[in-house]
Amino acid sequence: MTRLPAPTRSRPPRRSEIPAPGHARRPSGTGSVLGAILDHGPVARSTVARITGLSPAAVTGHAAQLLSRGLVRQSAETTGPRGLGRPHVPLEIDTSRFLVAGAHIAVAHSTVALMDLRGGVVAEERRPHTDTNPRRILDGLAARLPLLTAAHAAGRQVLALGVATGHRVDPAAGVVVEHPHLGWRAVPVREILTAATGLPVHVDSHSRALARAEQMFGEVSTRRSTVLLFVGAVVDAAFATSGELHRGPRSGAGSVAHLPLGAGGSGDAEPCRCGRTGCLQSEVSERAMVRRAAEQGLHAATFQELLDHAMAGEARAVELFRRRARLVGRAAALLLDMFDPECLVVVEPGAGRLPECLADLREEVAMRSWVCDDPERAVVPSSFTGSVLATAGGAVALDALYADPLGPWPALPAVS
């Protein structure tokens, strides 16, 4: 049995203790064809060849393998304008045979979901944690998955399980390196869940997972370069360019929780766990929001209750979210100046659901960024507002599938 550390605070791992990840993964030729079909399907093979730069013969071969594995299907035959030209048999992603499962582990609760091969959430279920013991949380996720599948899969088979969570995650090892809010350190998530579910398991940070989800299924402008800023109970980020996510030599890229917001943050700032005040996470986290609501006499036992108040128009709740948006805008301006991405995606429910919050955030960026000259275009809310947590875990599995569709996927027919 794998011995897990007790969920208590310990020293951060030294860099020398964390194994370096493998080389960056690039899609195979078959993966490139599958990605083109995802983007443009139903699409003719000749068009796929132009998009990918592969020869027509190579595309035909890759498409035959994808058809044999049940990942794509042929649509109705079409002809050129006015019936001219040779008929085409377009290809599209087949969503009728397979699903992936996703799990997101938050600070207070975990979400289990099913997702189709085009990134559509089929079903999701969220439950609060009774404690933060990693074995109990992971065993609970494994036990919930068959019930969700039986109720919602409609005969489709689950290919893999993707797991996403905050803080430092090593996807190559399948390990949560450190999650201070949960008290987790060096938790072998892949090993535990593979044994419990019998599925291939892929693990990554939720910010990287959501950045990849945007590239695969969401905001088109994220394809060239993007920064994704995740603001929840945990605050972190992801950086990608030319479709490649930057993880860092020890999978530590995106640790922005302790970005200083400056003297303008708050005179009554909650101390951060790092010992300072005015850090991004200590100012804008869900815990900080609930605390500030209580200080103003606004009862909200949970962050979701506070969001519900704001959605209903309660003035104090709305102002708390607008304040949060302005502070997030400061961090966004810093990240825009550091990386100059094509697009910055903000995963934060106020920015996604309250127009005034998104406007405040963009205004803050306009005032503070030296690089971004068009916040209306460059700063966008998540494409998955309302289903962020359900999307994150499934996106980890789909990222692996689209990168290597001919790889060892036990549920798929053997490659001919």
XYZ file of C-alpha atoms in Angstrom:
416
model
C 0.000 0.000 0.000
C 1.246 3.472 -0.845
C 1.893 5.457 2.286
C 0.455 8.954 2.103
C 1.615 11.903 4.148
C -0.651 13.223 6.838
C -2.609 16.264 5.615
C -0.652 18.758 7.685
C 1.442 21.748 6.750
C 5.062 20.880 6.006
C 7.972 22.705 4.471
C 7.739 23.320 0.723
C 9.593 20.711 -1.339
C 13.072 21.678 -2.449
C 13.597 21.910 -6.191
C 16.121 19.092 -6.016
C 13.437 16.810 -4.551
C 11.034 17.244 -7.474
C 11.702 15.167 -10.588
C 12.071 17.115 -13.798
C 9.267 16.556 -16.342
C 9.897 14.914 -19.678
C 10.213 16.726 -22.973
C 7.297 18.798 -24.217
C 4.737 16.659 -25.975
C 3.924 17.477 -29.594
C 0.975 16.019 -31.493
C 1.685 13.124 -33.833
C 0.632 13.274 -37.462
C -2.542 11.452 -36.506
C -3.017 13.892 -33.639
C -2.676 16.818 -36.045
C -5.341 15.307 -38.293
C -7.649 14.701 -35.320
C -7.130 18.294 -34.161
C -7.969 19.653 -37.612
C -11.159 17.602 -37.679
C -12.063 18.938 -34.222
C -11.516 22.524 -35.385
C -13.147 22.355 -38.802
C -15.339 19.270 -38.989
C -17.269 18.168 -40.870
C -14.272 18.664 -43.149
C -12.965 17.026 -46.316
C -9.685 15.137 -46.272
C -8.281 17.515 -48.886
C -8.972 20.443 -46.571
C -7.313 18.615 -43.676
C -4.237 18.162 -45.859
C -4.085 21.915 -46.558
C -4.561 22.777 -42.876
C -1.961 20.352 -41.515
C 0.572 20.504 -44.348
C 0.474 16.708 -44.639
C 0.194 14.981 -47.992
C -3.269 13.796 -49.108
C -2.039 10.198 -48.911
C -0.815 10.707 -45.337
C -4.131 12.296 -44.309
C -6.020 9.380 -45.853
C -3.900 6.930 -43.846
C -4.290 8.817 -40.578
C -8.036 9.218 -41.150
C -8.410 5.477 -41.725
C -6.780 4.796 -38.355
C -9.022 7.321 -36.597
C -12.089 5.794 -38.250
C -11.029 2.307 -37.178
C -10.666 3.473 -33.567
C -14.095 5.092 -33.576
C -12.803 8.588 -32.843
C -14.136 10.129 -36.067
C -16.962 9.291 -38.442
C -17.883 10.107 -42.014
C -20.656 12.596 -42.640
C -23.041 12.699 -45.565
C -21.373 13.017 -48.966
C -21.182 16.547 -50.374
C -20.277 18.044 -53.743
C -18.803 21.336 -54.850
C -20.865 24.446 -55.685
C -23.791 23.671 -58.032
C -22.887 20.020 -57.899
C -19.535 20.505 -59.606
C -16.341 18.672 -58.700
C -15.720 15.305 -57.129
C -17.931 14.359 -54.191
C -16.393 14.685 -50.719
C -17.098 12.542 -47.686
C -16.406 14.911 -44.759
C -14.984 13.748 -41.449
C -16.173 14.825 -38.003
C -15.531 13.893 -34.395
C -17.658 10.937 -33.328
C -19.321 11.751 -29.998
C -21.585 8.695 -29.993
C -19.194 5.986 -28.793
C -16.788 7.307 -26.171
C -16.537 9.735 -23.270
C -13.821 10.839 -20.893
C -14.238 11.308 -17.167
C -12.948 14.306 -15.274
C -12.376 15.079 -11.630
C -11.604 18.462 -10.134
C -10.357 18.607 -6.545
C -11.089 21.976 -4.966
C -10.405 23.076 -1.413
C -13.916 22.491 -0.082
C -15.403 20.038 -2.586
C -14.712 17.731 -5.522
C -16.465 17.553 -8.880
C -16.793 14.440 -11.025
C -17.920 14.854 -14.638
C -18.349 13.115 -17.967
C -17.346 14.878 -21.191
C -17.780 13.975 -24.847
C -14.942 14.099 -27.371
C -15.876 17.619 -28.478
C -15.547 18.959 -24.942
C -19.237 19.025 -24.104
C -20.080 18.322 -20.455
C -22.532 15.415 -20.362
C -23.009 15.233 -16.596
C -21.400 16.497 -13.412
C -21.733 15.961 -9.697
C -20.186 17.989 -6.872
C -19.815 16.923 -3.259
C -18.245 18.671 -0.262
C -15.206 17.187 1.425
C -15.727 15.684 4.842
C -11.982 16.018 5.448
C -8.861 16.567 3.354
C -7.225 13.164 3.732
C -5.972 12.391 0.214
C -6.774 8.698 0.289
C -10.370 9.302 1.345
C -10.901 12.028 -1.248
C -9.407 9.984 -4.079
C -11.206 6.776 -3.084
C -14.430 8.774 -2.945
C -13.886 10.085 -6.478
C -13.270 6.570 -7.744
C -16.445 5.289 -6.082
C -18.614 8.055 -7.548
C -17.512 7.603 -11.148
C -19.319 4.281 -11.904
C -22.588 5.701 -10.571
C -22.314 8.799 -12.762
C -21.413 6.660 -15.774
C -24.331 4.277 -15.243
C -26.759 7.193 -15.036
C -25.521 9.335 -17.931
C -23.151 7.548 -20.320
C -26.020 6.206 -22.473
C -23.984 3.236 -23.652
C -20.802 5.172 -24.346
C -17.523 3.861 -22.940
C -15.193 5.937 -20.762
C -11.703 6.146 -22.257
C -9.756 7.782 -19.443
C -9.927 9.879 -16.308
C -8.433 13.366 -16.134
C -7.751 14.960 -12.757
C -7.165 18.668 -12.132
C -6.429 20.621 -8.982
C -4.685 23.779 -7.863
C -1.143 24.647 -6.820
C 1.841 22.565 -7.960
C 1.141 19.448 -10.009
C 3.640 17.290 -11.911
C 1.730 15.827 -14.892
C 4.615 13.608 -16.014
C 4.693 11.813 -12.661
C 0.946 12.102 -12.030
C 1.675 13.618 -8.619
C 0.279 16.561 -6.684
C 3.607 17.980 -5.565
C 2.149 20.407 -3.039
C -1.332 21.740 -2.292
C -1.037 23.797 0.915
C -4.774 24.424 1.263
C -5.453 20.695 1.378
C -2.280 19.846 3.267
C -1.204 17.544 0.433
C 2.402 16.908 -0.461
C 3.767 14.335 -2.938
C 0.401 12.586 -3.355
C 0.574 9.936 -6.155
C -2.826 10.690 -7.653
C -2.294 8.748 -10.880
C -1.110 5.630 -9.081
C -4.017 5.620 -6.641
C -6.773 6.333 -9.173
C -5.411 3.980 -11.824
C -5.549 1.157 -9.294
C -9.021 2.183 -8.104
C -10.687 2.729 -11.503
C -8.736 0.617 -13.990
C -8.650 3.625 -16.332
C -5.698 5.508 -17.787
C -5.330 8.542 -15.499
C -3.852 11.910 -16.469
C -3.179 14.664 -13.936
C -2.457 18.398 -14.298
C -3.109 21.757 -12.684
C -6.546 23.239 -13.237
C -5.129 26.433 -14.752
C -3.134 24.511 -17.378
C -6.125 22.257 -18.026
C -8.407 25.228 -18.624
C -5.850 26.953 -20.833
C -5.732 23.818 -22.964
C -9.538 23.615 -22.977
C -9.680 27.163 -24.347
C -7.259 26.194 -27.116
C -9.176 23.039 -28.012
C -12.801 24.115 -27.576
C -12.997 27.746 -26.529
C -11.567 31.159 -27.326
C -9.904 31.088 -30.770
C -7.503 33.916 -29.913
C -5.783 31.686 -27.339
C -4.186 29.557 -30.073
C -1.108 31.737 -30.656
C -0.299 32.714 -27.088
C -2.310 33.023 -23.924
C -2.184 33.631 -20.200
C -4.963 32.125 -18.107
C -5.552 33.533 -14.628
C -7.612 31.308 -12.301
C -9.202 33.051 -9.310
C -11.006 30.834 -6.824
C -10.157 29.340 -3.444
C -6.733 28.963 -5.074
C -5.230 31.601 -7.353
C -2.812 30.494 -10.056
C -2.095 30.898 -13.760
C -0.978 29.143 -16.927
C 1.095 30.348 -19.872
C 1.032 28.934 -23.402
C 2.549 29.871 -26.734
C 2.159 28.182 -30.128
C -0.085 25.611 -28.500
C 2.554 24.536 -25.973
C 1.898 24.984 -22.260
C 4.887 26.139 -20.227
C 5.238 24.046 -17.072
C 8.710 25.031 -15.959
C 11.593 22.681 -15.140
C 9.844 21.546 -11.945
C 6.205 22.060 -13.036
C 6.054 25.239 -10.989
C 5.089 27.777 -13.678
C 1.975 29.769 -12.878
C 2.512 30.228 -9.142
C 1.150 33.767 -8.974
C -0.603 33.584 -5.593
C 1.966 35.864 -3.976
C 2.093 38.610 -6.587
C 2.105 41.830 -4.555
C -0.825 44.131 -5.261
C 0.885 47.187 -3.835
C -0.015 49.652 -1.111
C -3.404 50.291 -2.671
C -4.596 46.786 -1.814
C -6.270 47.231 1.555
C -5.463 48.600 4.970
C -7.238 45.668 6.601
C -5.713 42.976 4.408
C -5.833 39.414 5.612
C -2.320 38.114 6.283
C -1.116 35.681 3.666
C 0.315 32.308 4.640
C 3.671 33.595 3.360
C 3.730 36.085 6.265
C 3.081 39.218 4.197
C -0.084 41.131 3.407
C -1.368 42.382 0.082
C -0.628 39.187 -1.847
C -2.971 38.445 -4.725
C -4.420 35.279 -3.210
C -4.931 36.682 0.287
C -6.826 39.638 -1.191
C -9.059 37.971 -3.789
C -9.529 34.342 -2.752
C -12.963 32.955 -1.973
C -12.096 32.857 1.727
C -11.196 36.552 1.672
C -14.448 37.397 -0.101
C -16.590 35.569 2.480
C -14.664 37.232 5.301
C -15.212 40.695 3.859
C -18.901 39.995 3.391
C -19.213 39.074 7.072
C -17.417 42.261 8.066
C -20.067 44.220 6.177
C -22.939 42.377 7.845
C -23.764 40.361 4.725
C -24.478 36.756 5.658
C -22.947 34.248 3.258
C -21.863 30.922 4.701
C -20.135 29.994 1.451
C -18.669 31.735 -1.559
C -21.490 30.352 -3.713
C -24.035 32.062 -1.451
C -22.144 35.328 -1.848
C -22.153 34.911 -5.631
C -25.879 34.194 -5.544
C -26.403 37.458 -3.627
C -24.434 39.341 -6.266
C -26.347 37.691 -9.103
C -29.571 38.766 -7.400
C -28.343 42.375 -7.337
C -27.518 42.749 -3.630
C -25.509 45.991 -3.624
C -22.885 44.994 -1.038
C -22.215 41.670 -2.749
C -21.934 43.322 -6.150
C -19.437 45.847 -4.787
C -17.345 43.076 -3.252
C -17.113 41.401 -6.651
C -16.318 44.721 -8.336
C -13.532 45.321 -5.821
C -12.232 41.832 -6.546
C -12.341 42.530 -10.294
C -10.282 45.695 -9.869
C -7.637 43.839 -7.866
C -7.575 40.994 -10.379
C -7.164 43.669 -13.053
C -3.924 44.780 -11.385
C -2.550 41.260 -11.565
C -3.782 40.892 -15.131
C -1.941 44.059 -16.138
C 1.290 42.702 -14.658
C 0.903 39.408 -16.494
C 0.093 41.144 -19.764
C 3.232 43.252 -19.451
C 5.383 40.246 -18.520
C 4.236 37.943 -21.334
C 2.515 40.158 -23.947
C 0.115 37.348 -24.927
C -2.415 37.470 -27.694
C -5.115 36.867 -25.096
C -5.539 36.803 -21.316
C -8.382 34.605 -20.065
C -9.806 35.377 -16.624
C -11.467 32.446 -14.869
C -13.442 34.288 -12.206
C -17.238 34.082 -11.792
C -17.763 37.831 -11.405
C -16.013 38.585 -14.680
C -17.972 35.803 -16.351
C -21.424 36.673 -15.017
C -21.514 40.336 -13.980
C -20.853 42.749 -16.879
C -19.790 45.532 -14.530
C -17.036 43.301 -13.095
C -15.566 42.565 -16.509
C -15.735 46.280 -17.344
C -13.946 47.188 -14.095
C -11.267 44.574 -14.709
C -10.603 45.837 -18.239
C -10.545 49.434 -17.047
C -7.905 48.550 -14.463
C -5.848 46.850 -17.178
C -6.172 49.902 -19.419
C -4.870 52.158 -16.632
C -1.988 49.955 -15.508
C -0.658 47.945 -18.464
C 2.128 49.405 -20.574
C 1.686 46.786 -23.272
C -2.006 46.051 -23.678
C -3.629 48.750 -25.816
C -6.970 46.995 -26.357
C -8.323 45.325 -23.185
C -11.722 44.811 -24.808
C -10.099 42.386 -27.233
C -7.210 41.002 -25.185
C -8.921 40.322 -21.827
C -11.762 37.809 -21.988
C -13.746 35.732 -19.498
C -13.603 31.944 -19.519
C -15.472 30.190 -22.311
C -16.672 27.725 -19.683
C -18.279 29.995 -17.087
C -20.760 27.860 -15.183
C -18.934 24.609 -15.974
C -15.313 25.503 -15.195
C -14.631 22.754 -12.683
C -16.398 20.081 -14.711
C -14.411 21.122 -17.779
C -10.989 21.173 -16.096
C -10.654 17.475 -15.313
C -12.076 16.253 -18.609
C -9.797 18.606 -20.530
C -6.750 16.900 -19.006
C -7.847 13.571 -20.481
C -8.870 15.037 -23.848
C -5.539 16.861 -24.143
C -3.767 13.507 -23.837
C -6.123 11.855 -26.323
C -5.779 14.546 -28.986
C -2.005 14.576 -28.613
C -1.681 10.809 -29.089
C -4.881 9.184 -30.401
C -2.993 6.038 -31.441
C -1.467 5.570 -28.015
C -2.311 2.933 -25.410
C -6.024 3.591 -24.880
C -7.329 0.213 -23.645
C -10.969 0.942 -24.483
C -10.212 1.692 -28.146
C -9.882 -0.942 -30.876
C -6.297 -1.870 -31.692
C -4.599 0.180 -34.397
C -4.696 -1.720 -37.677
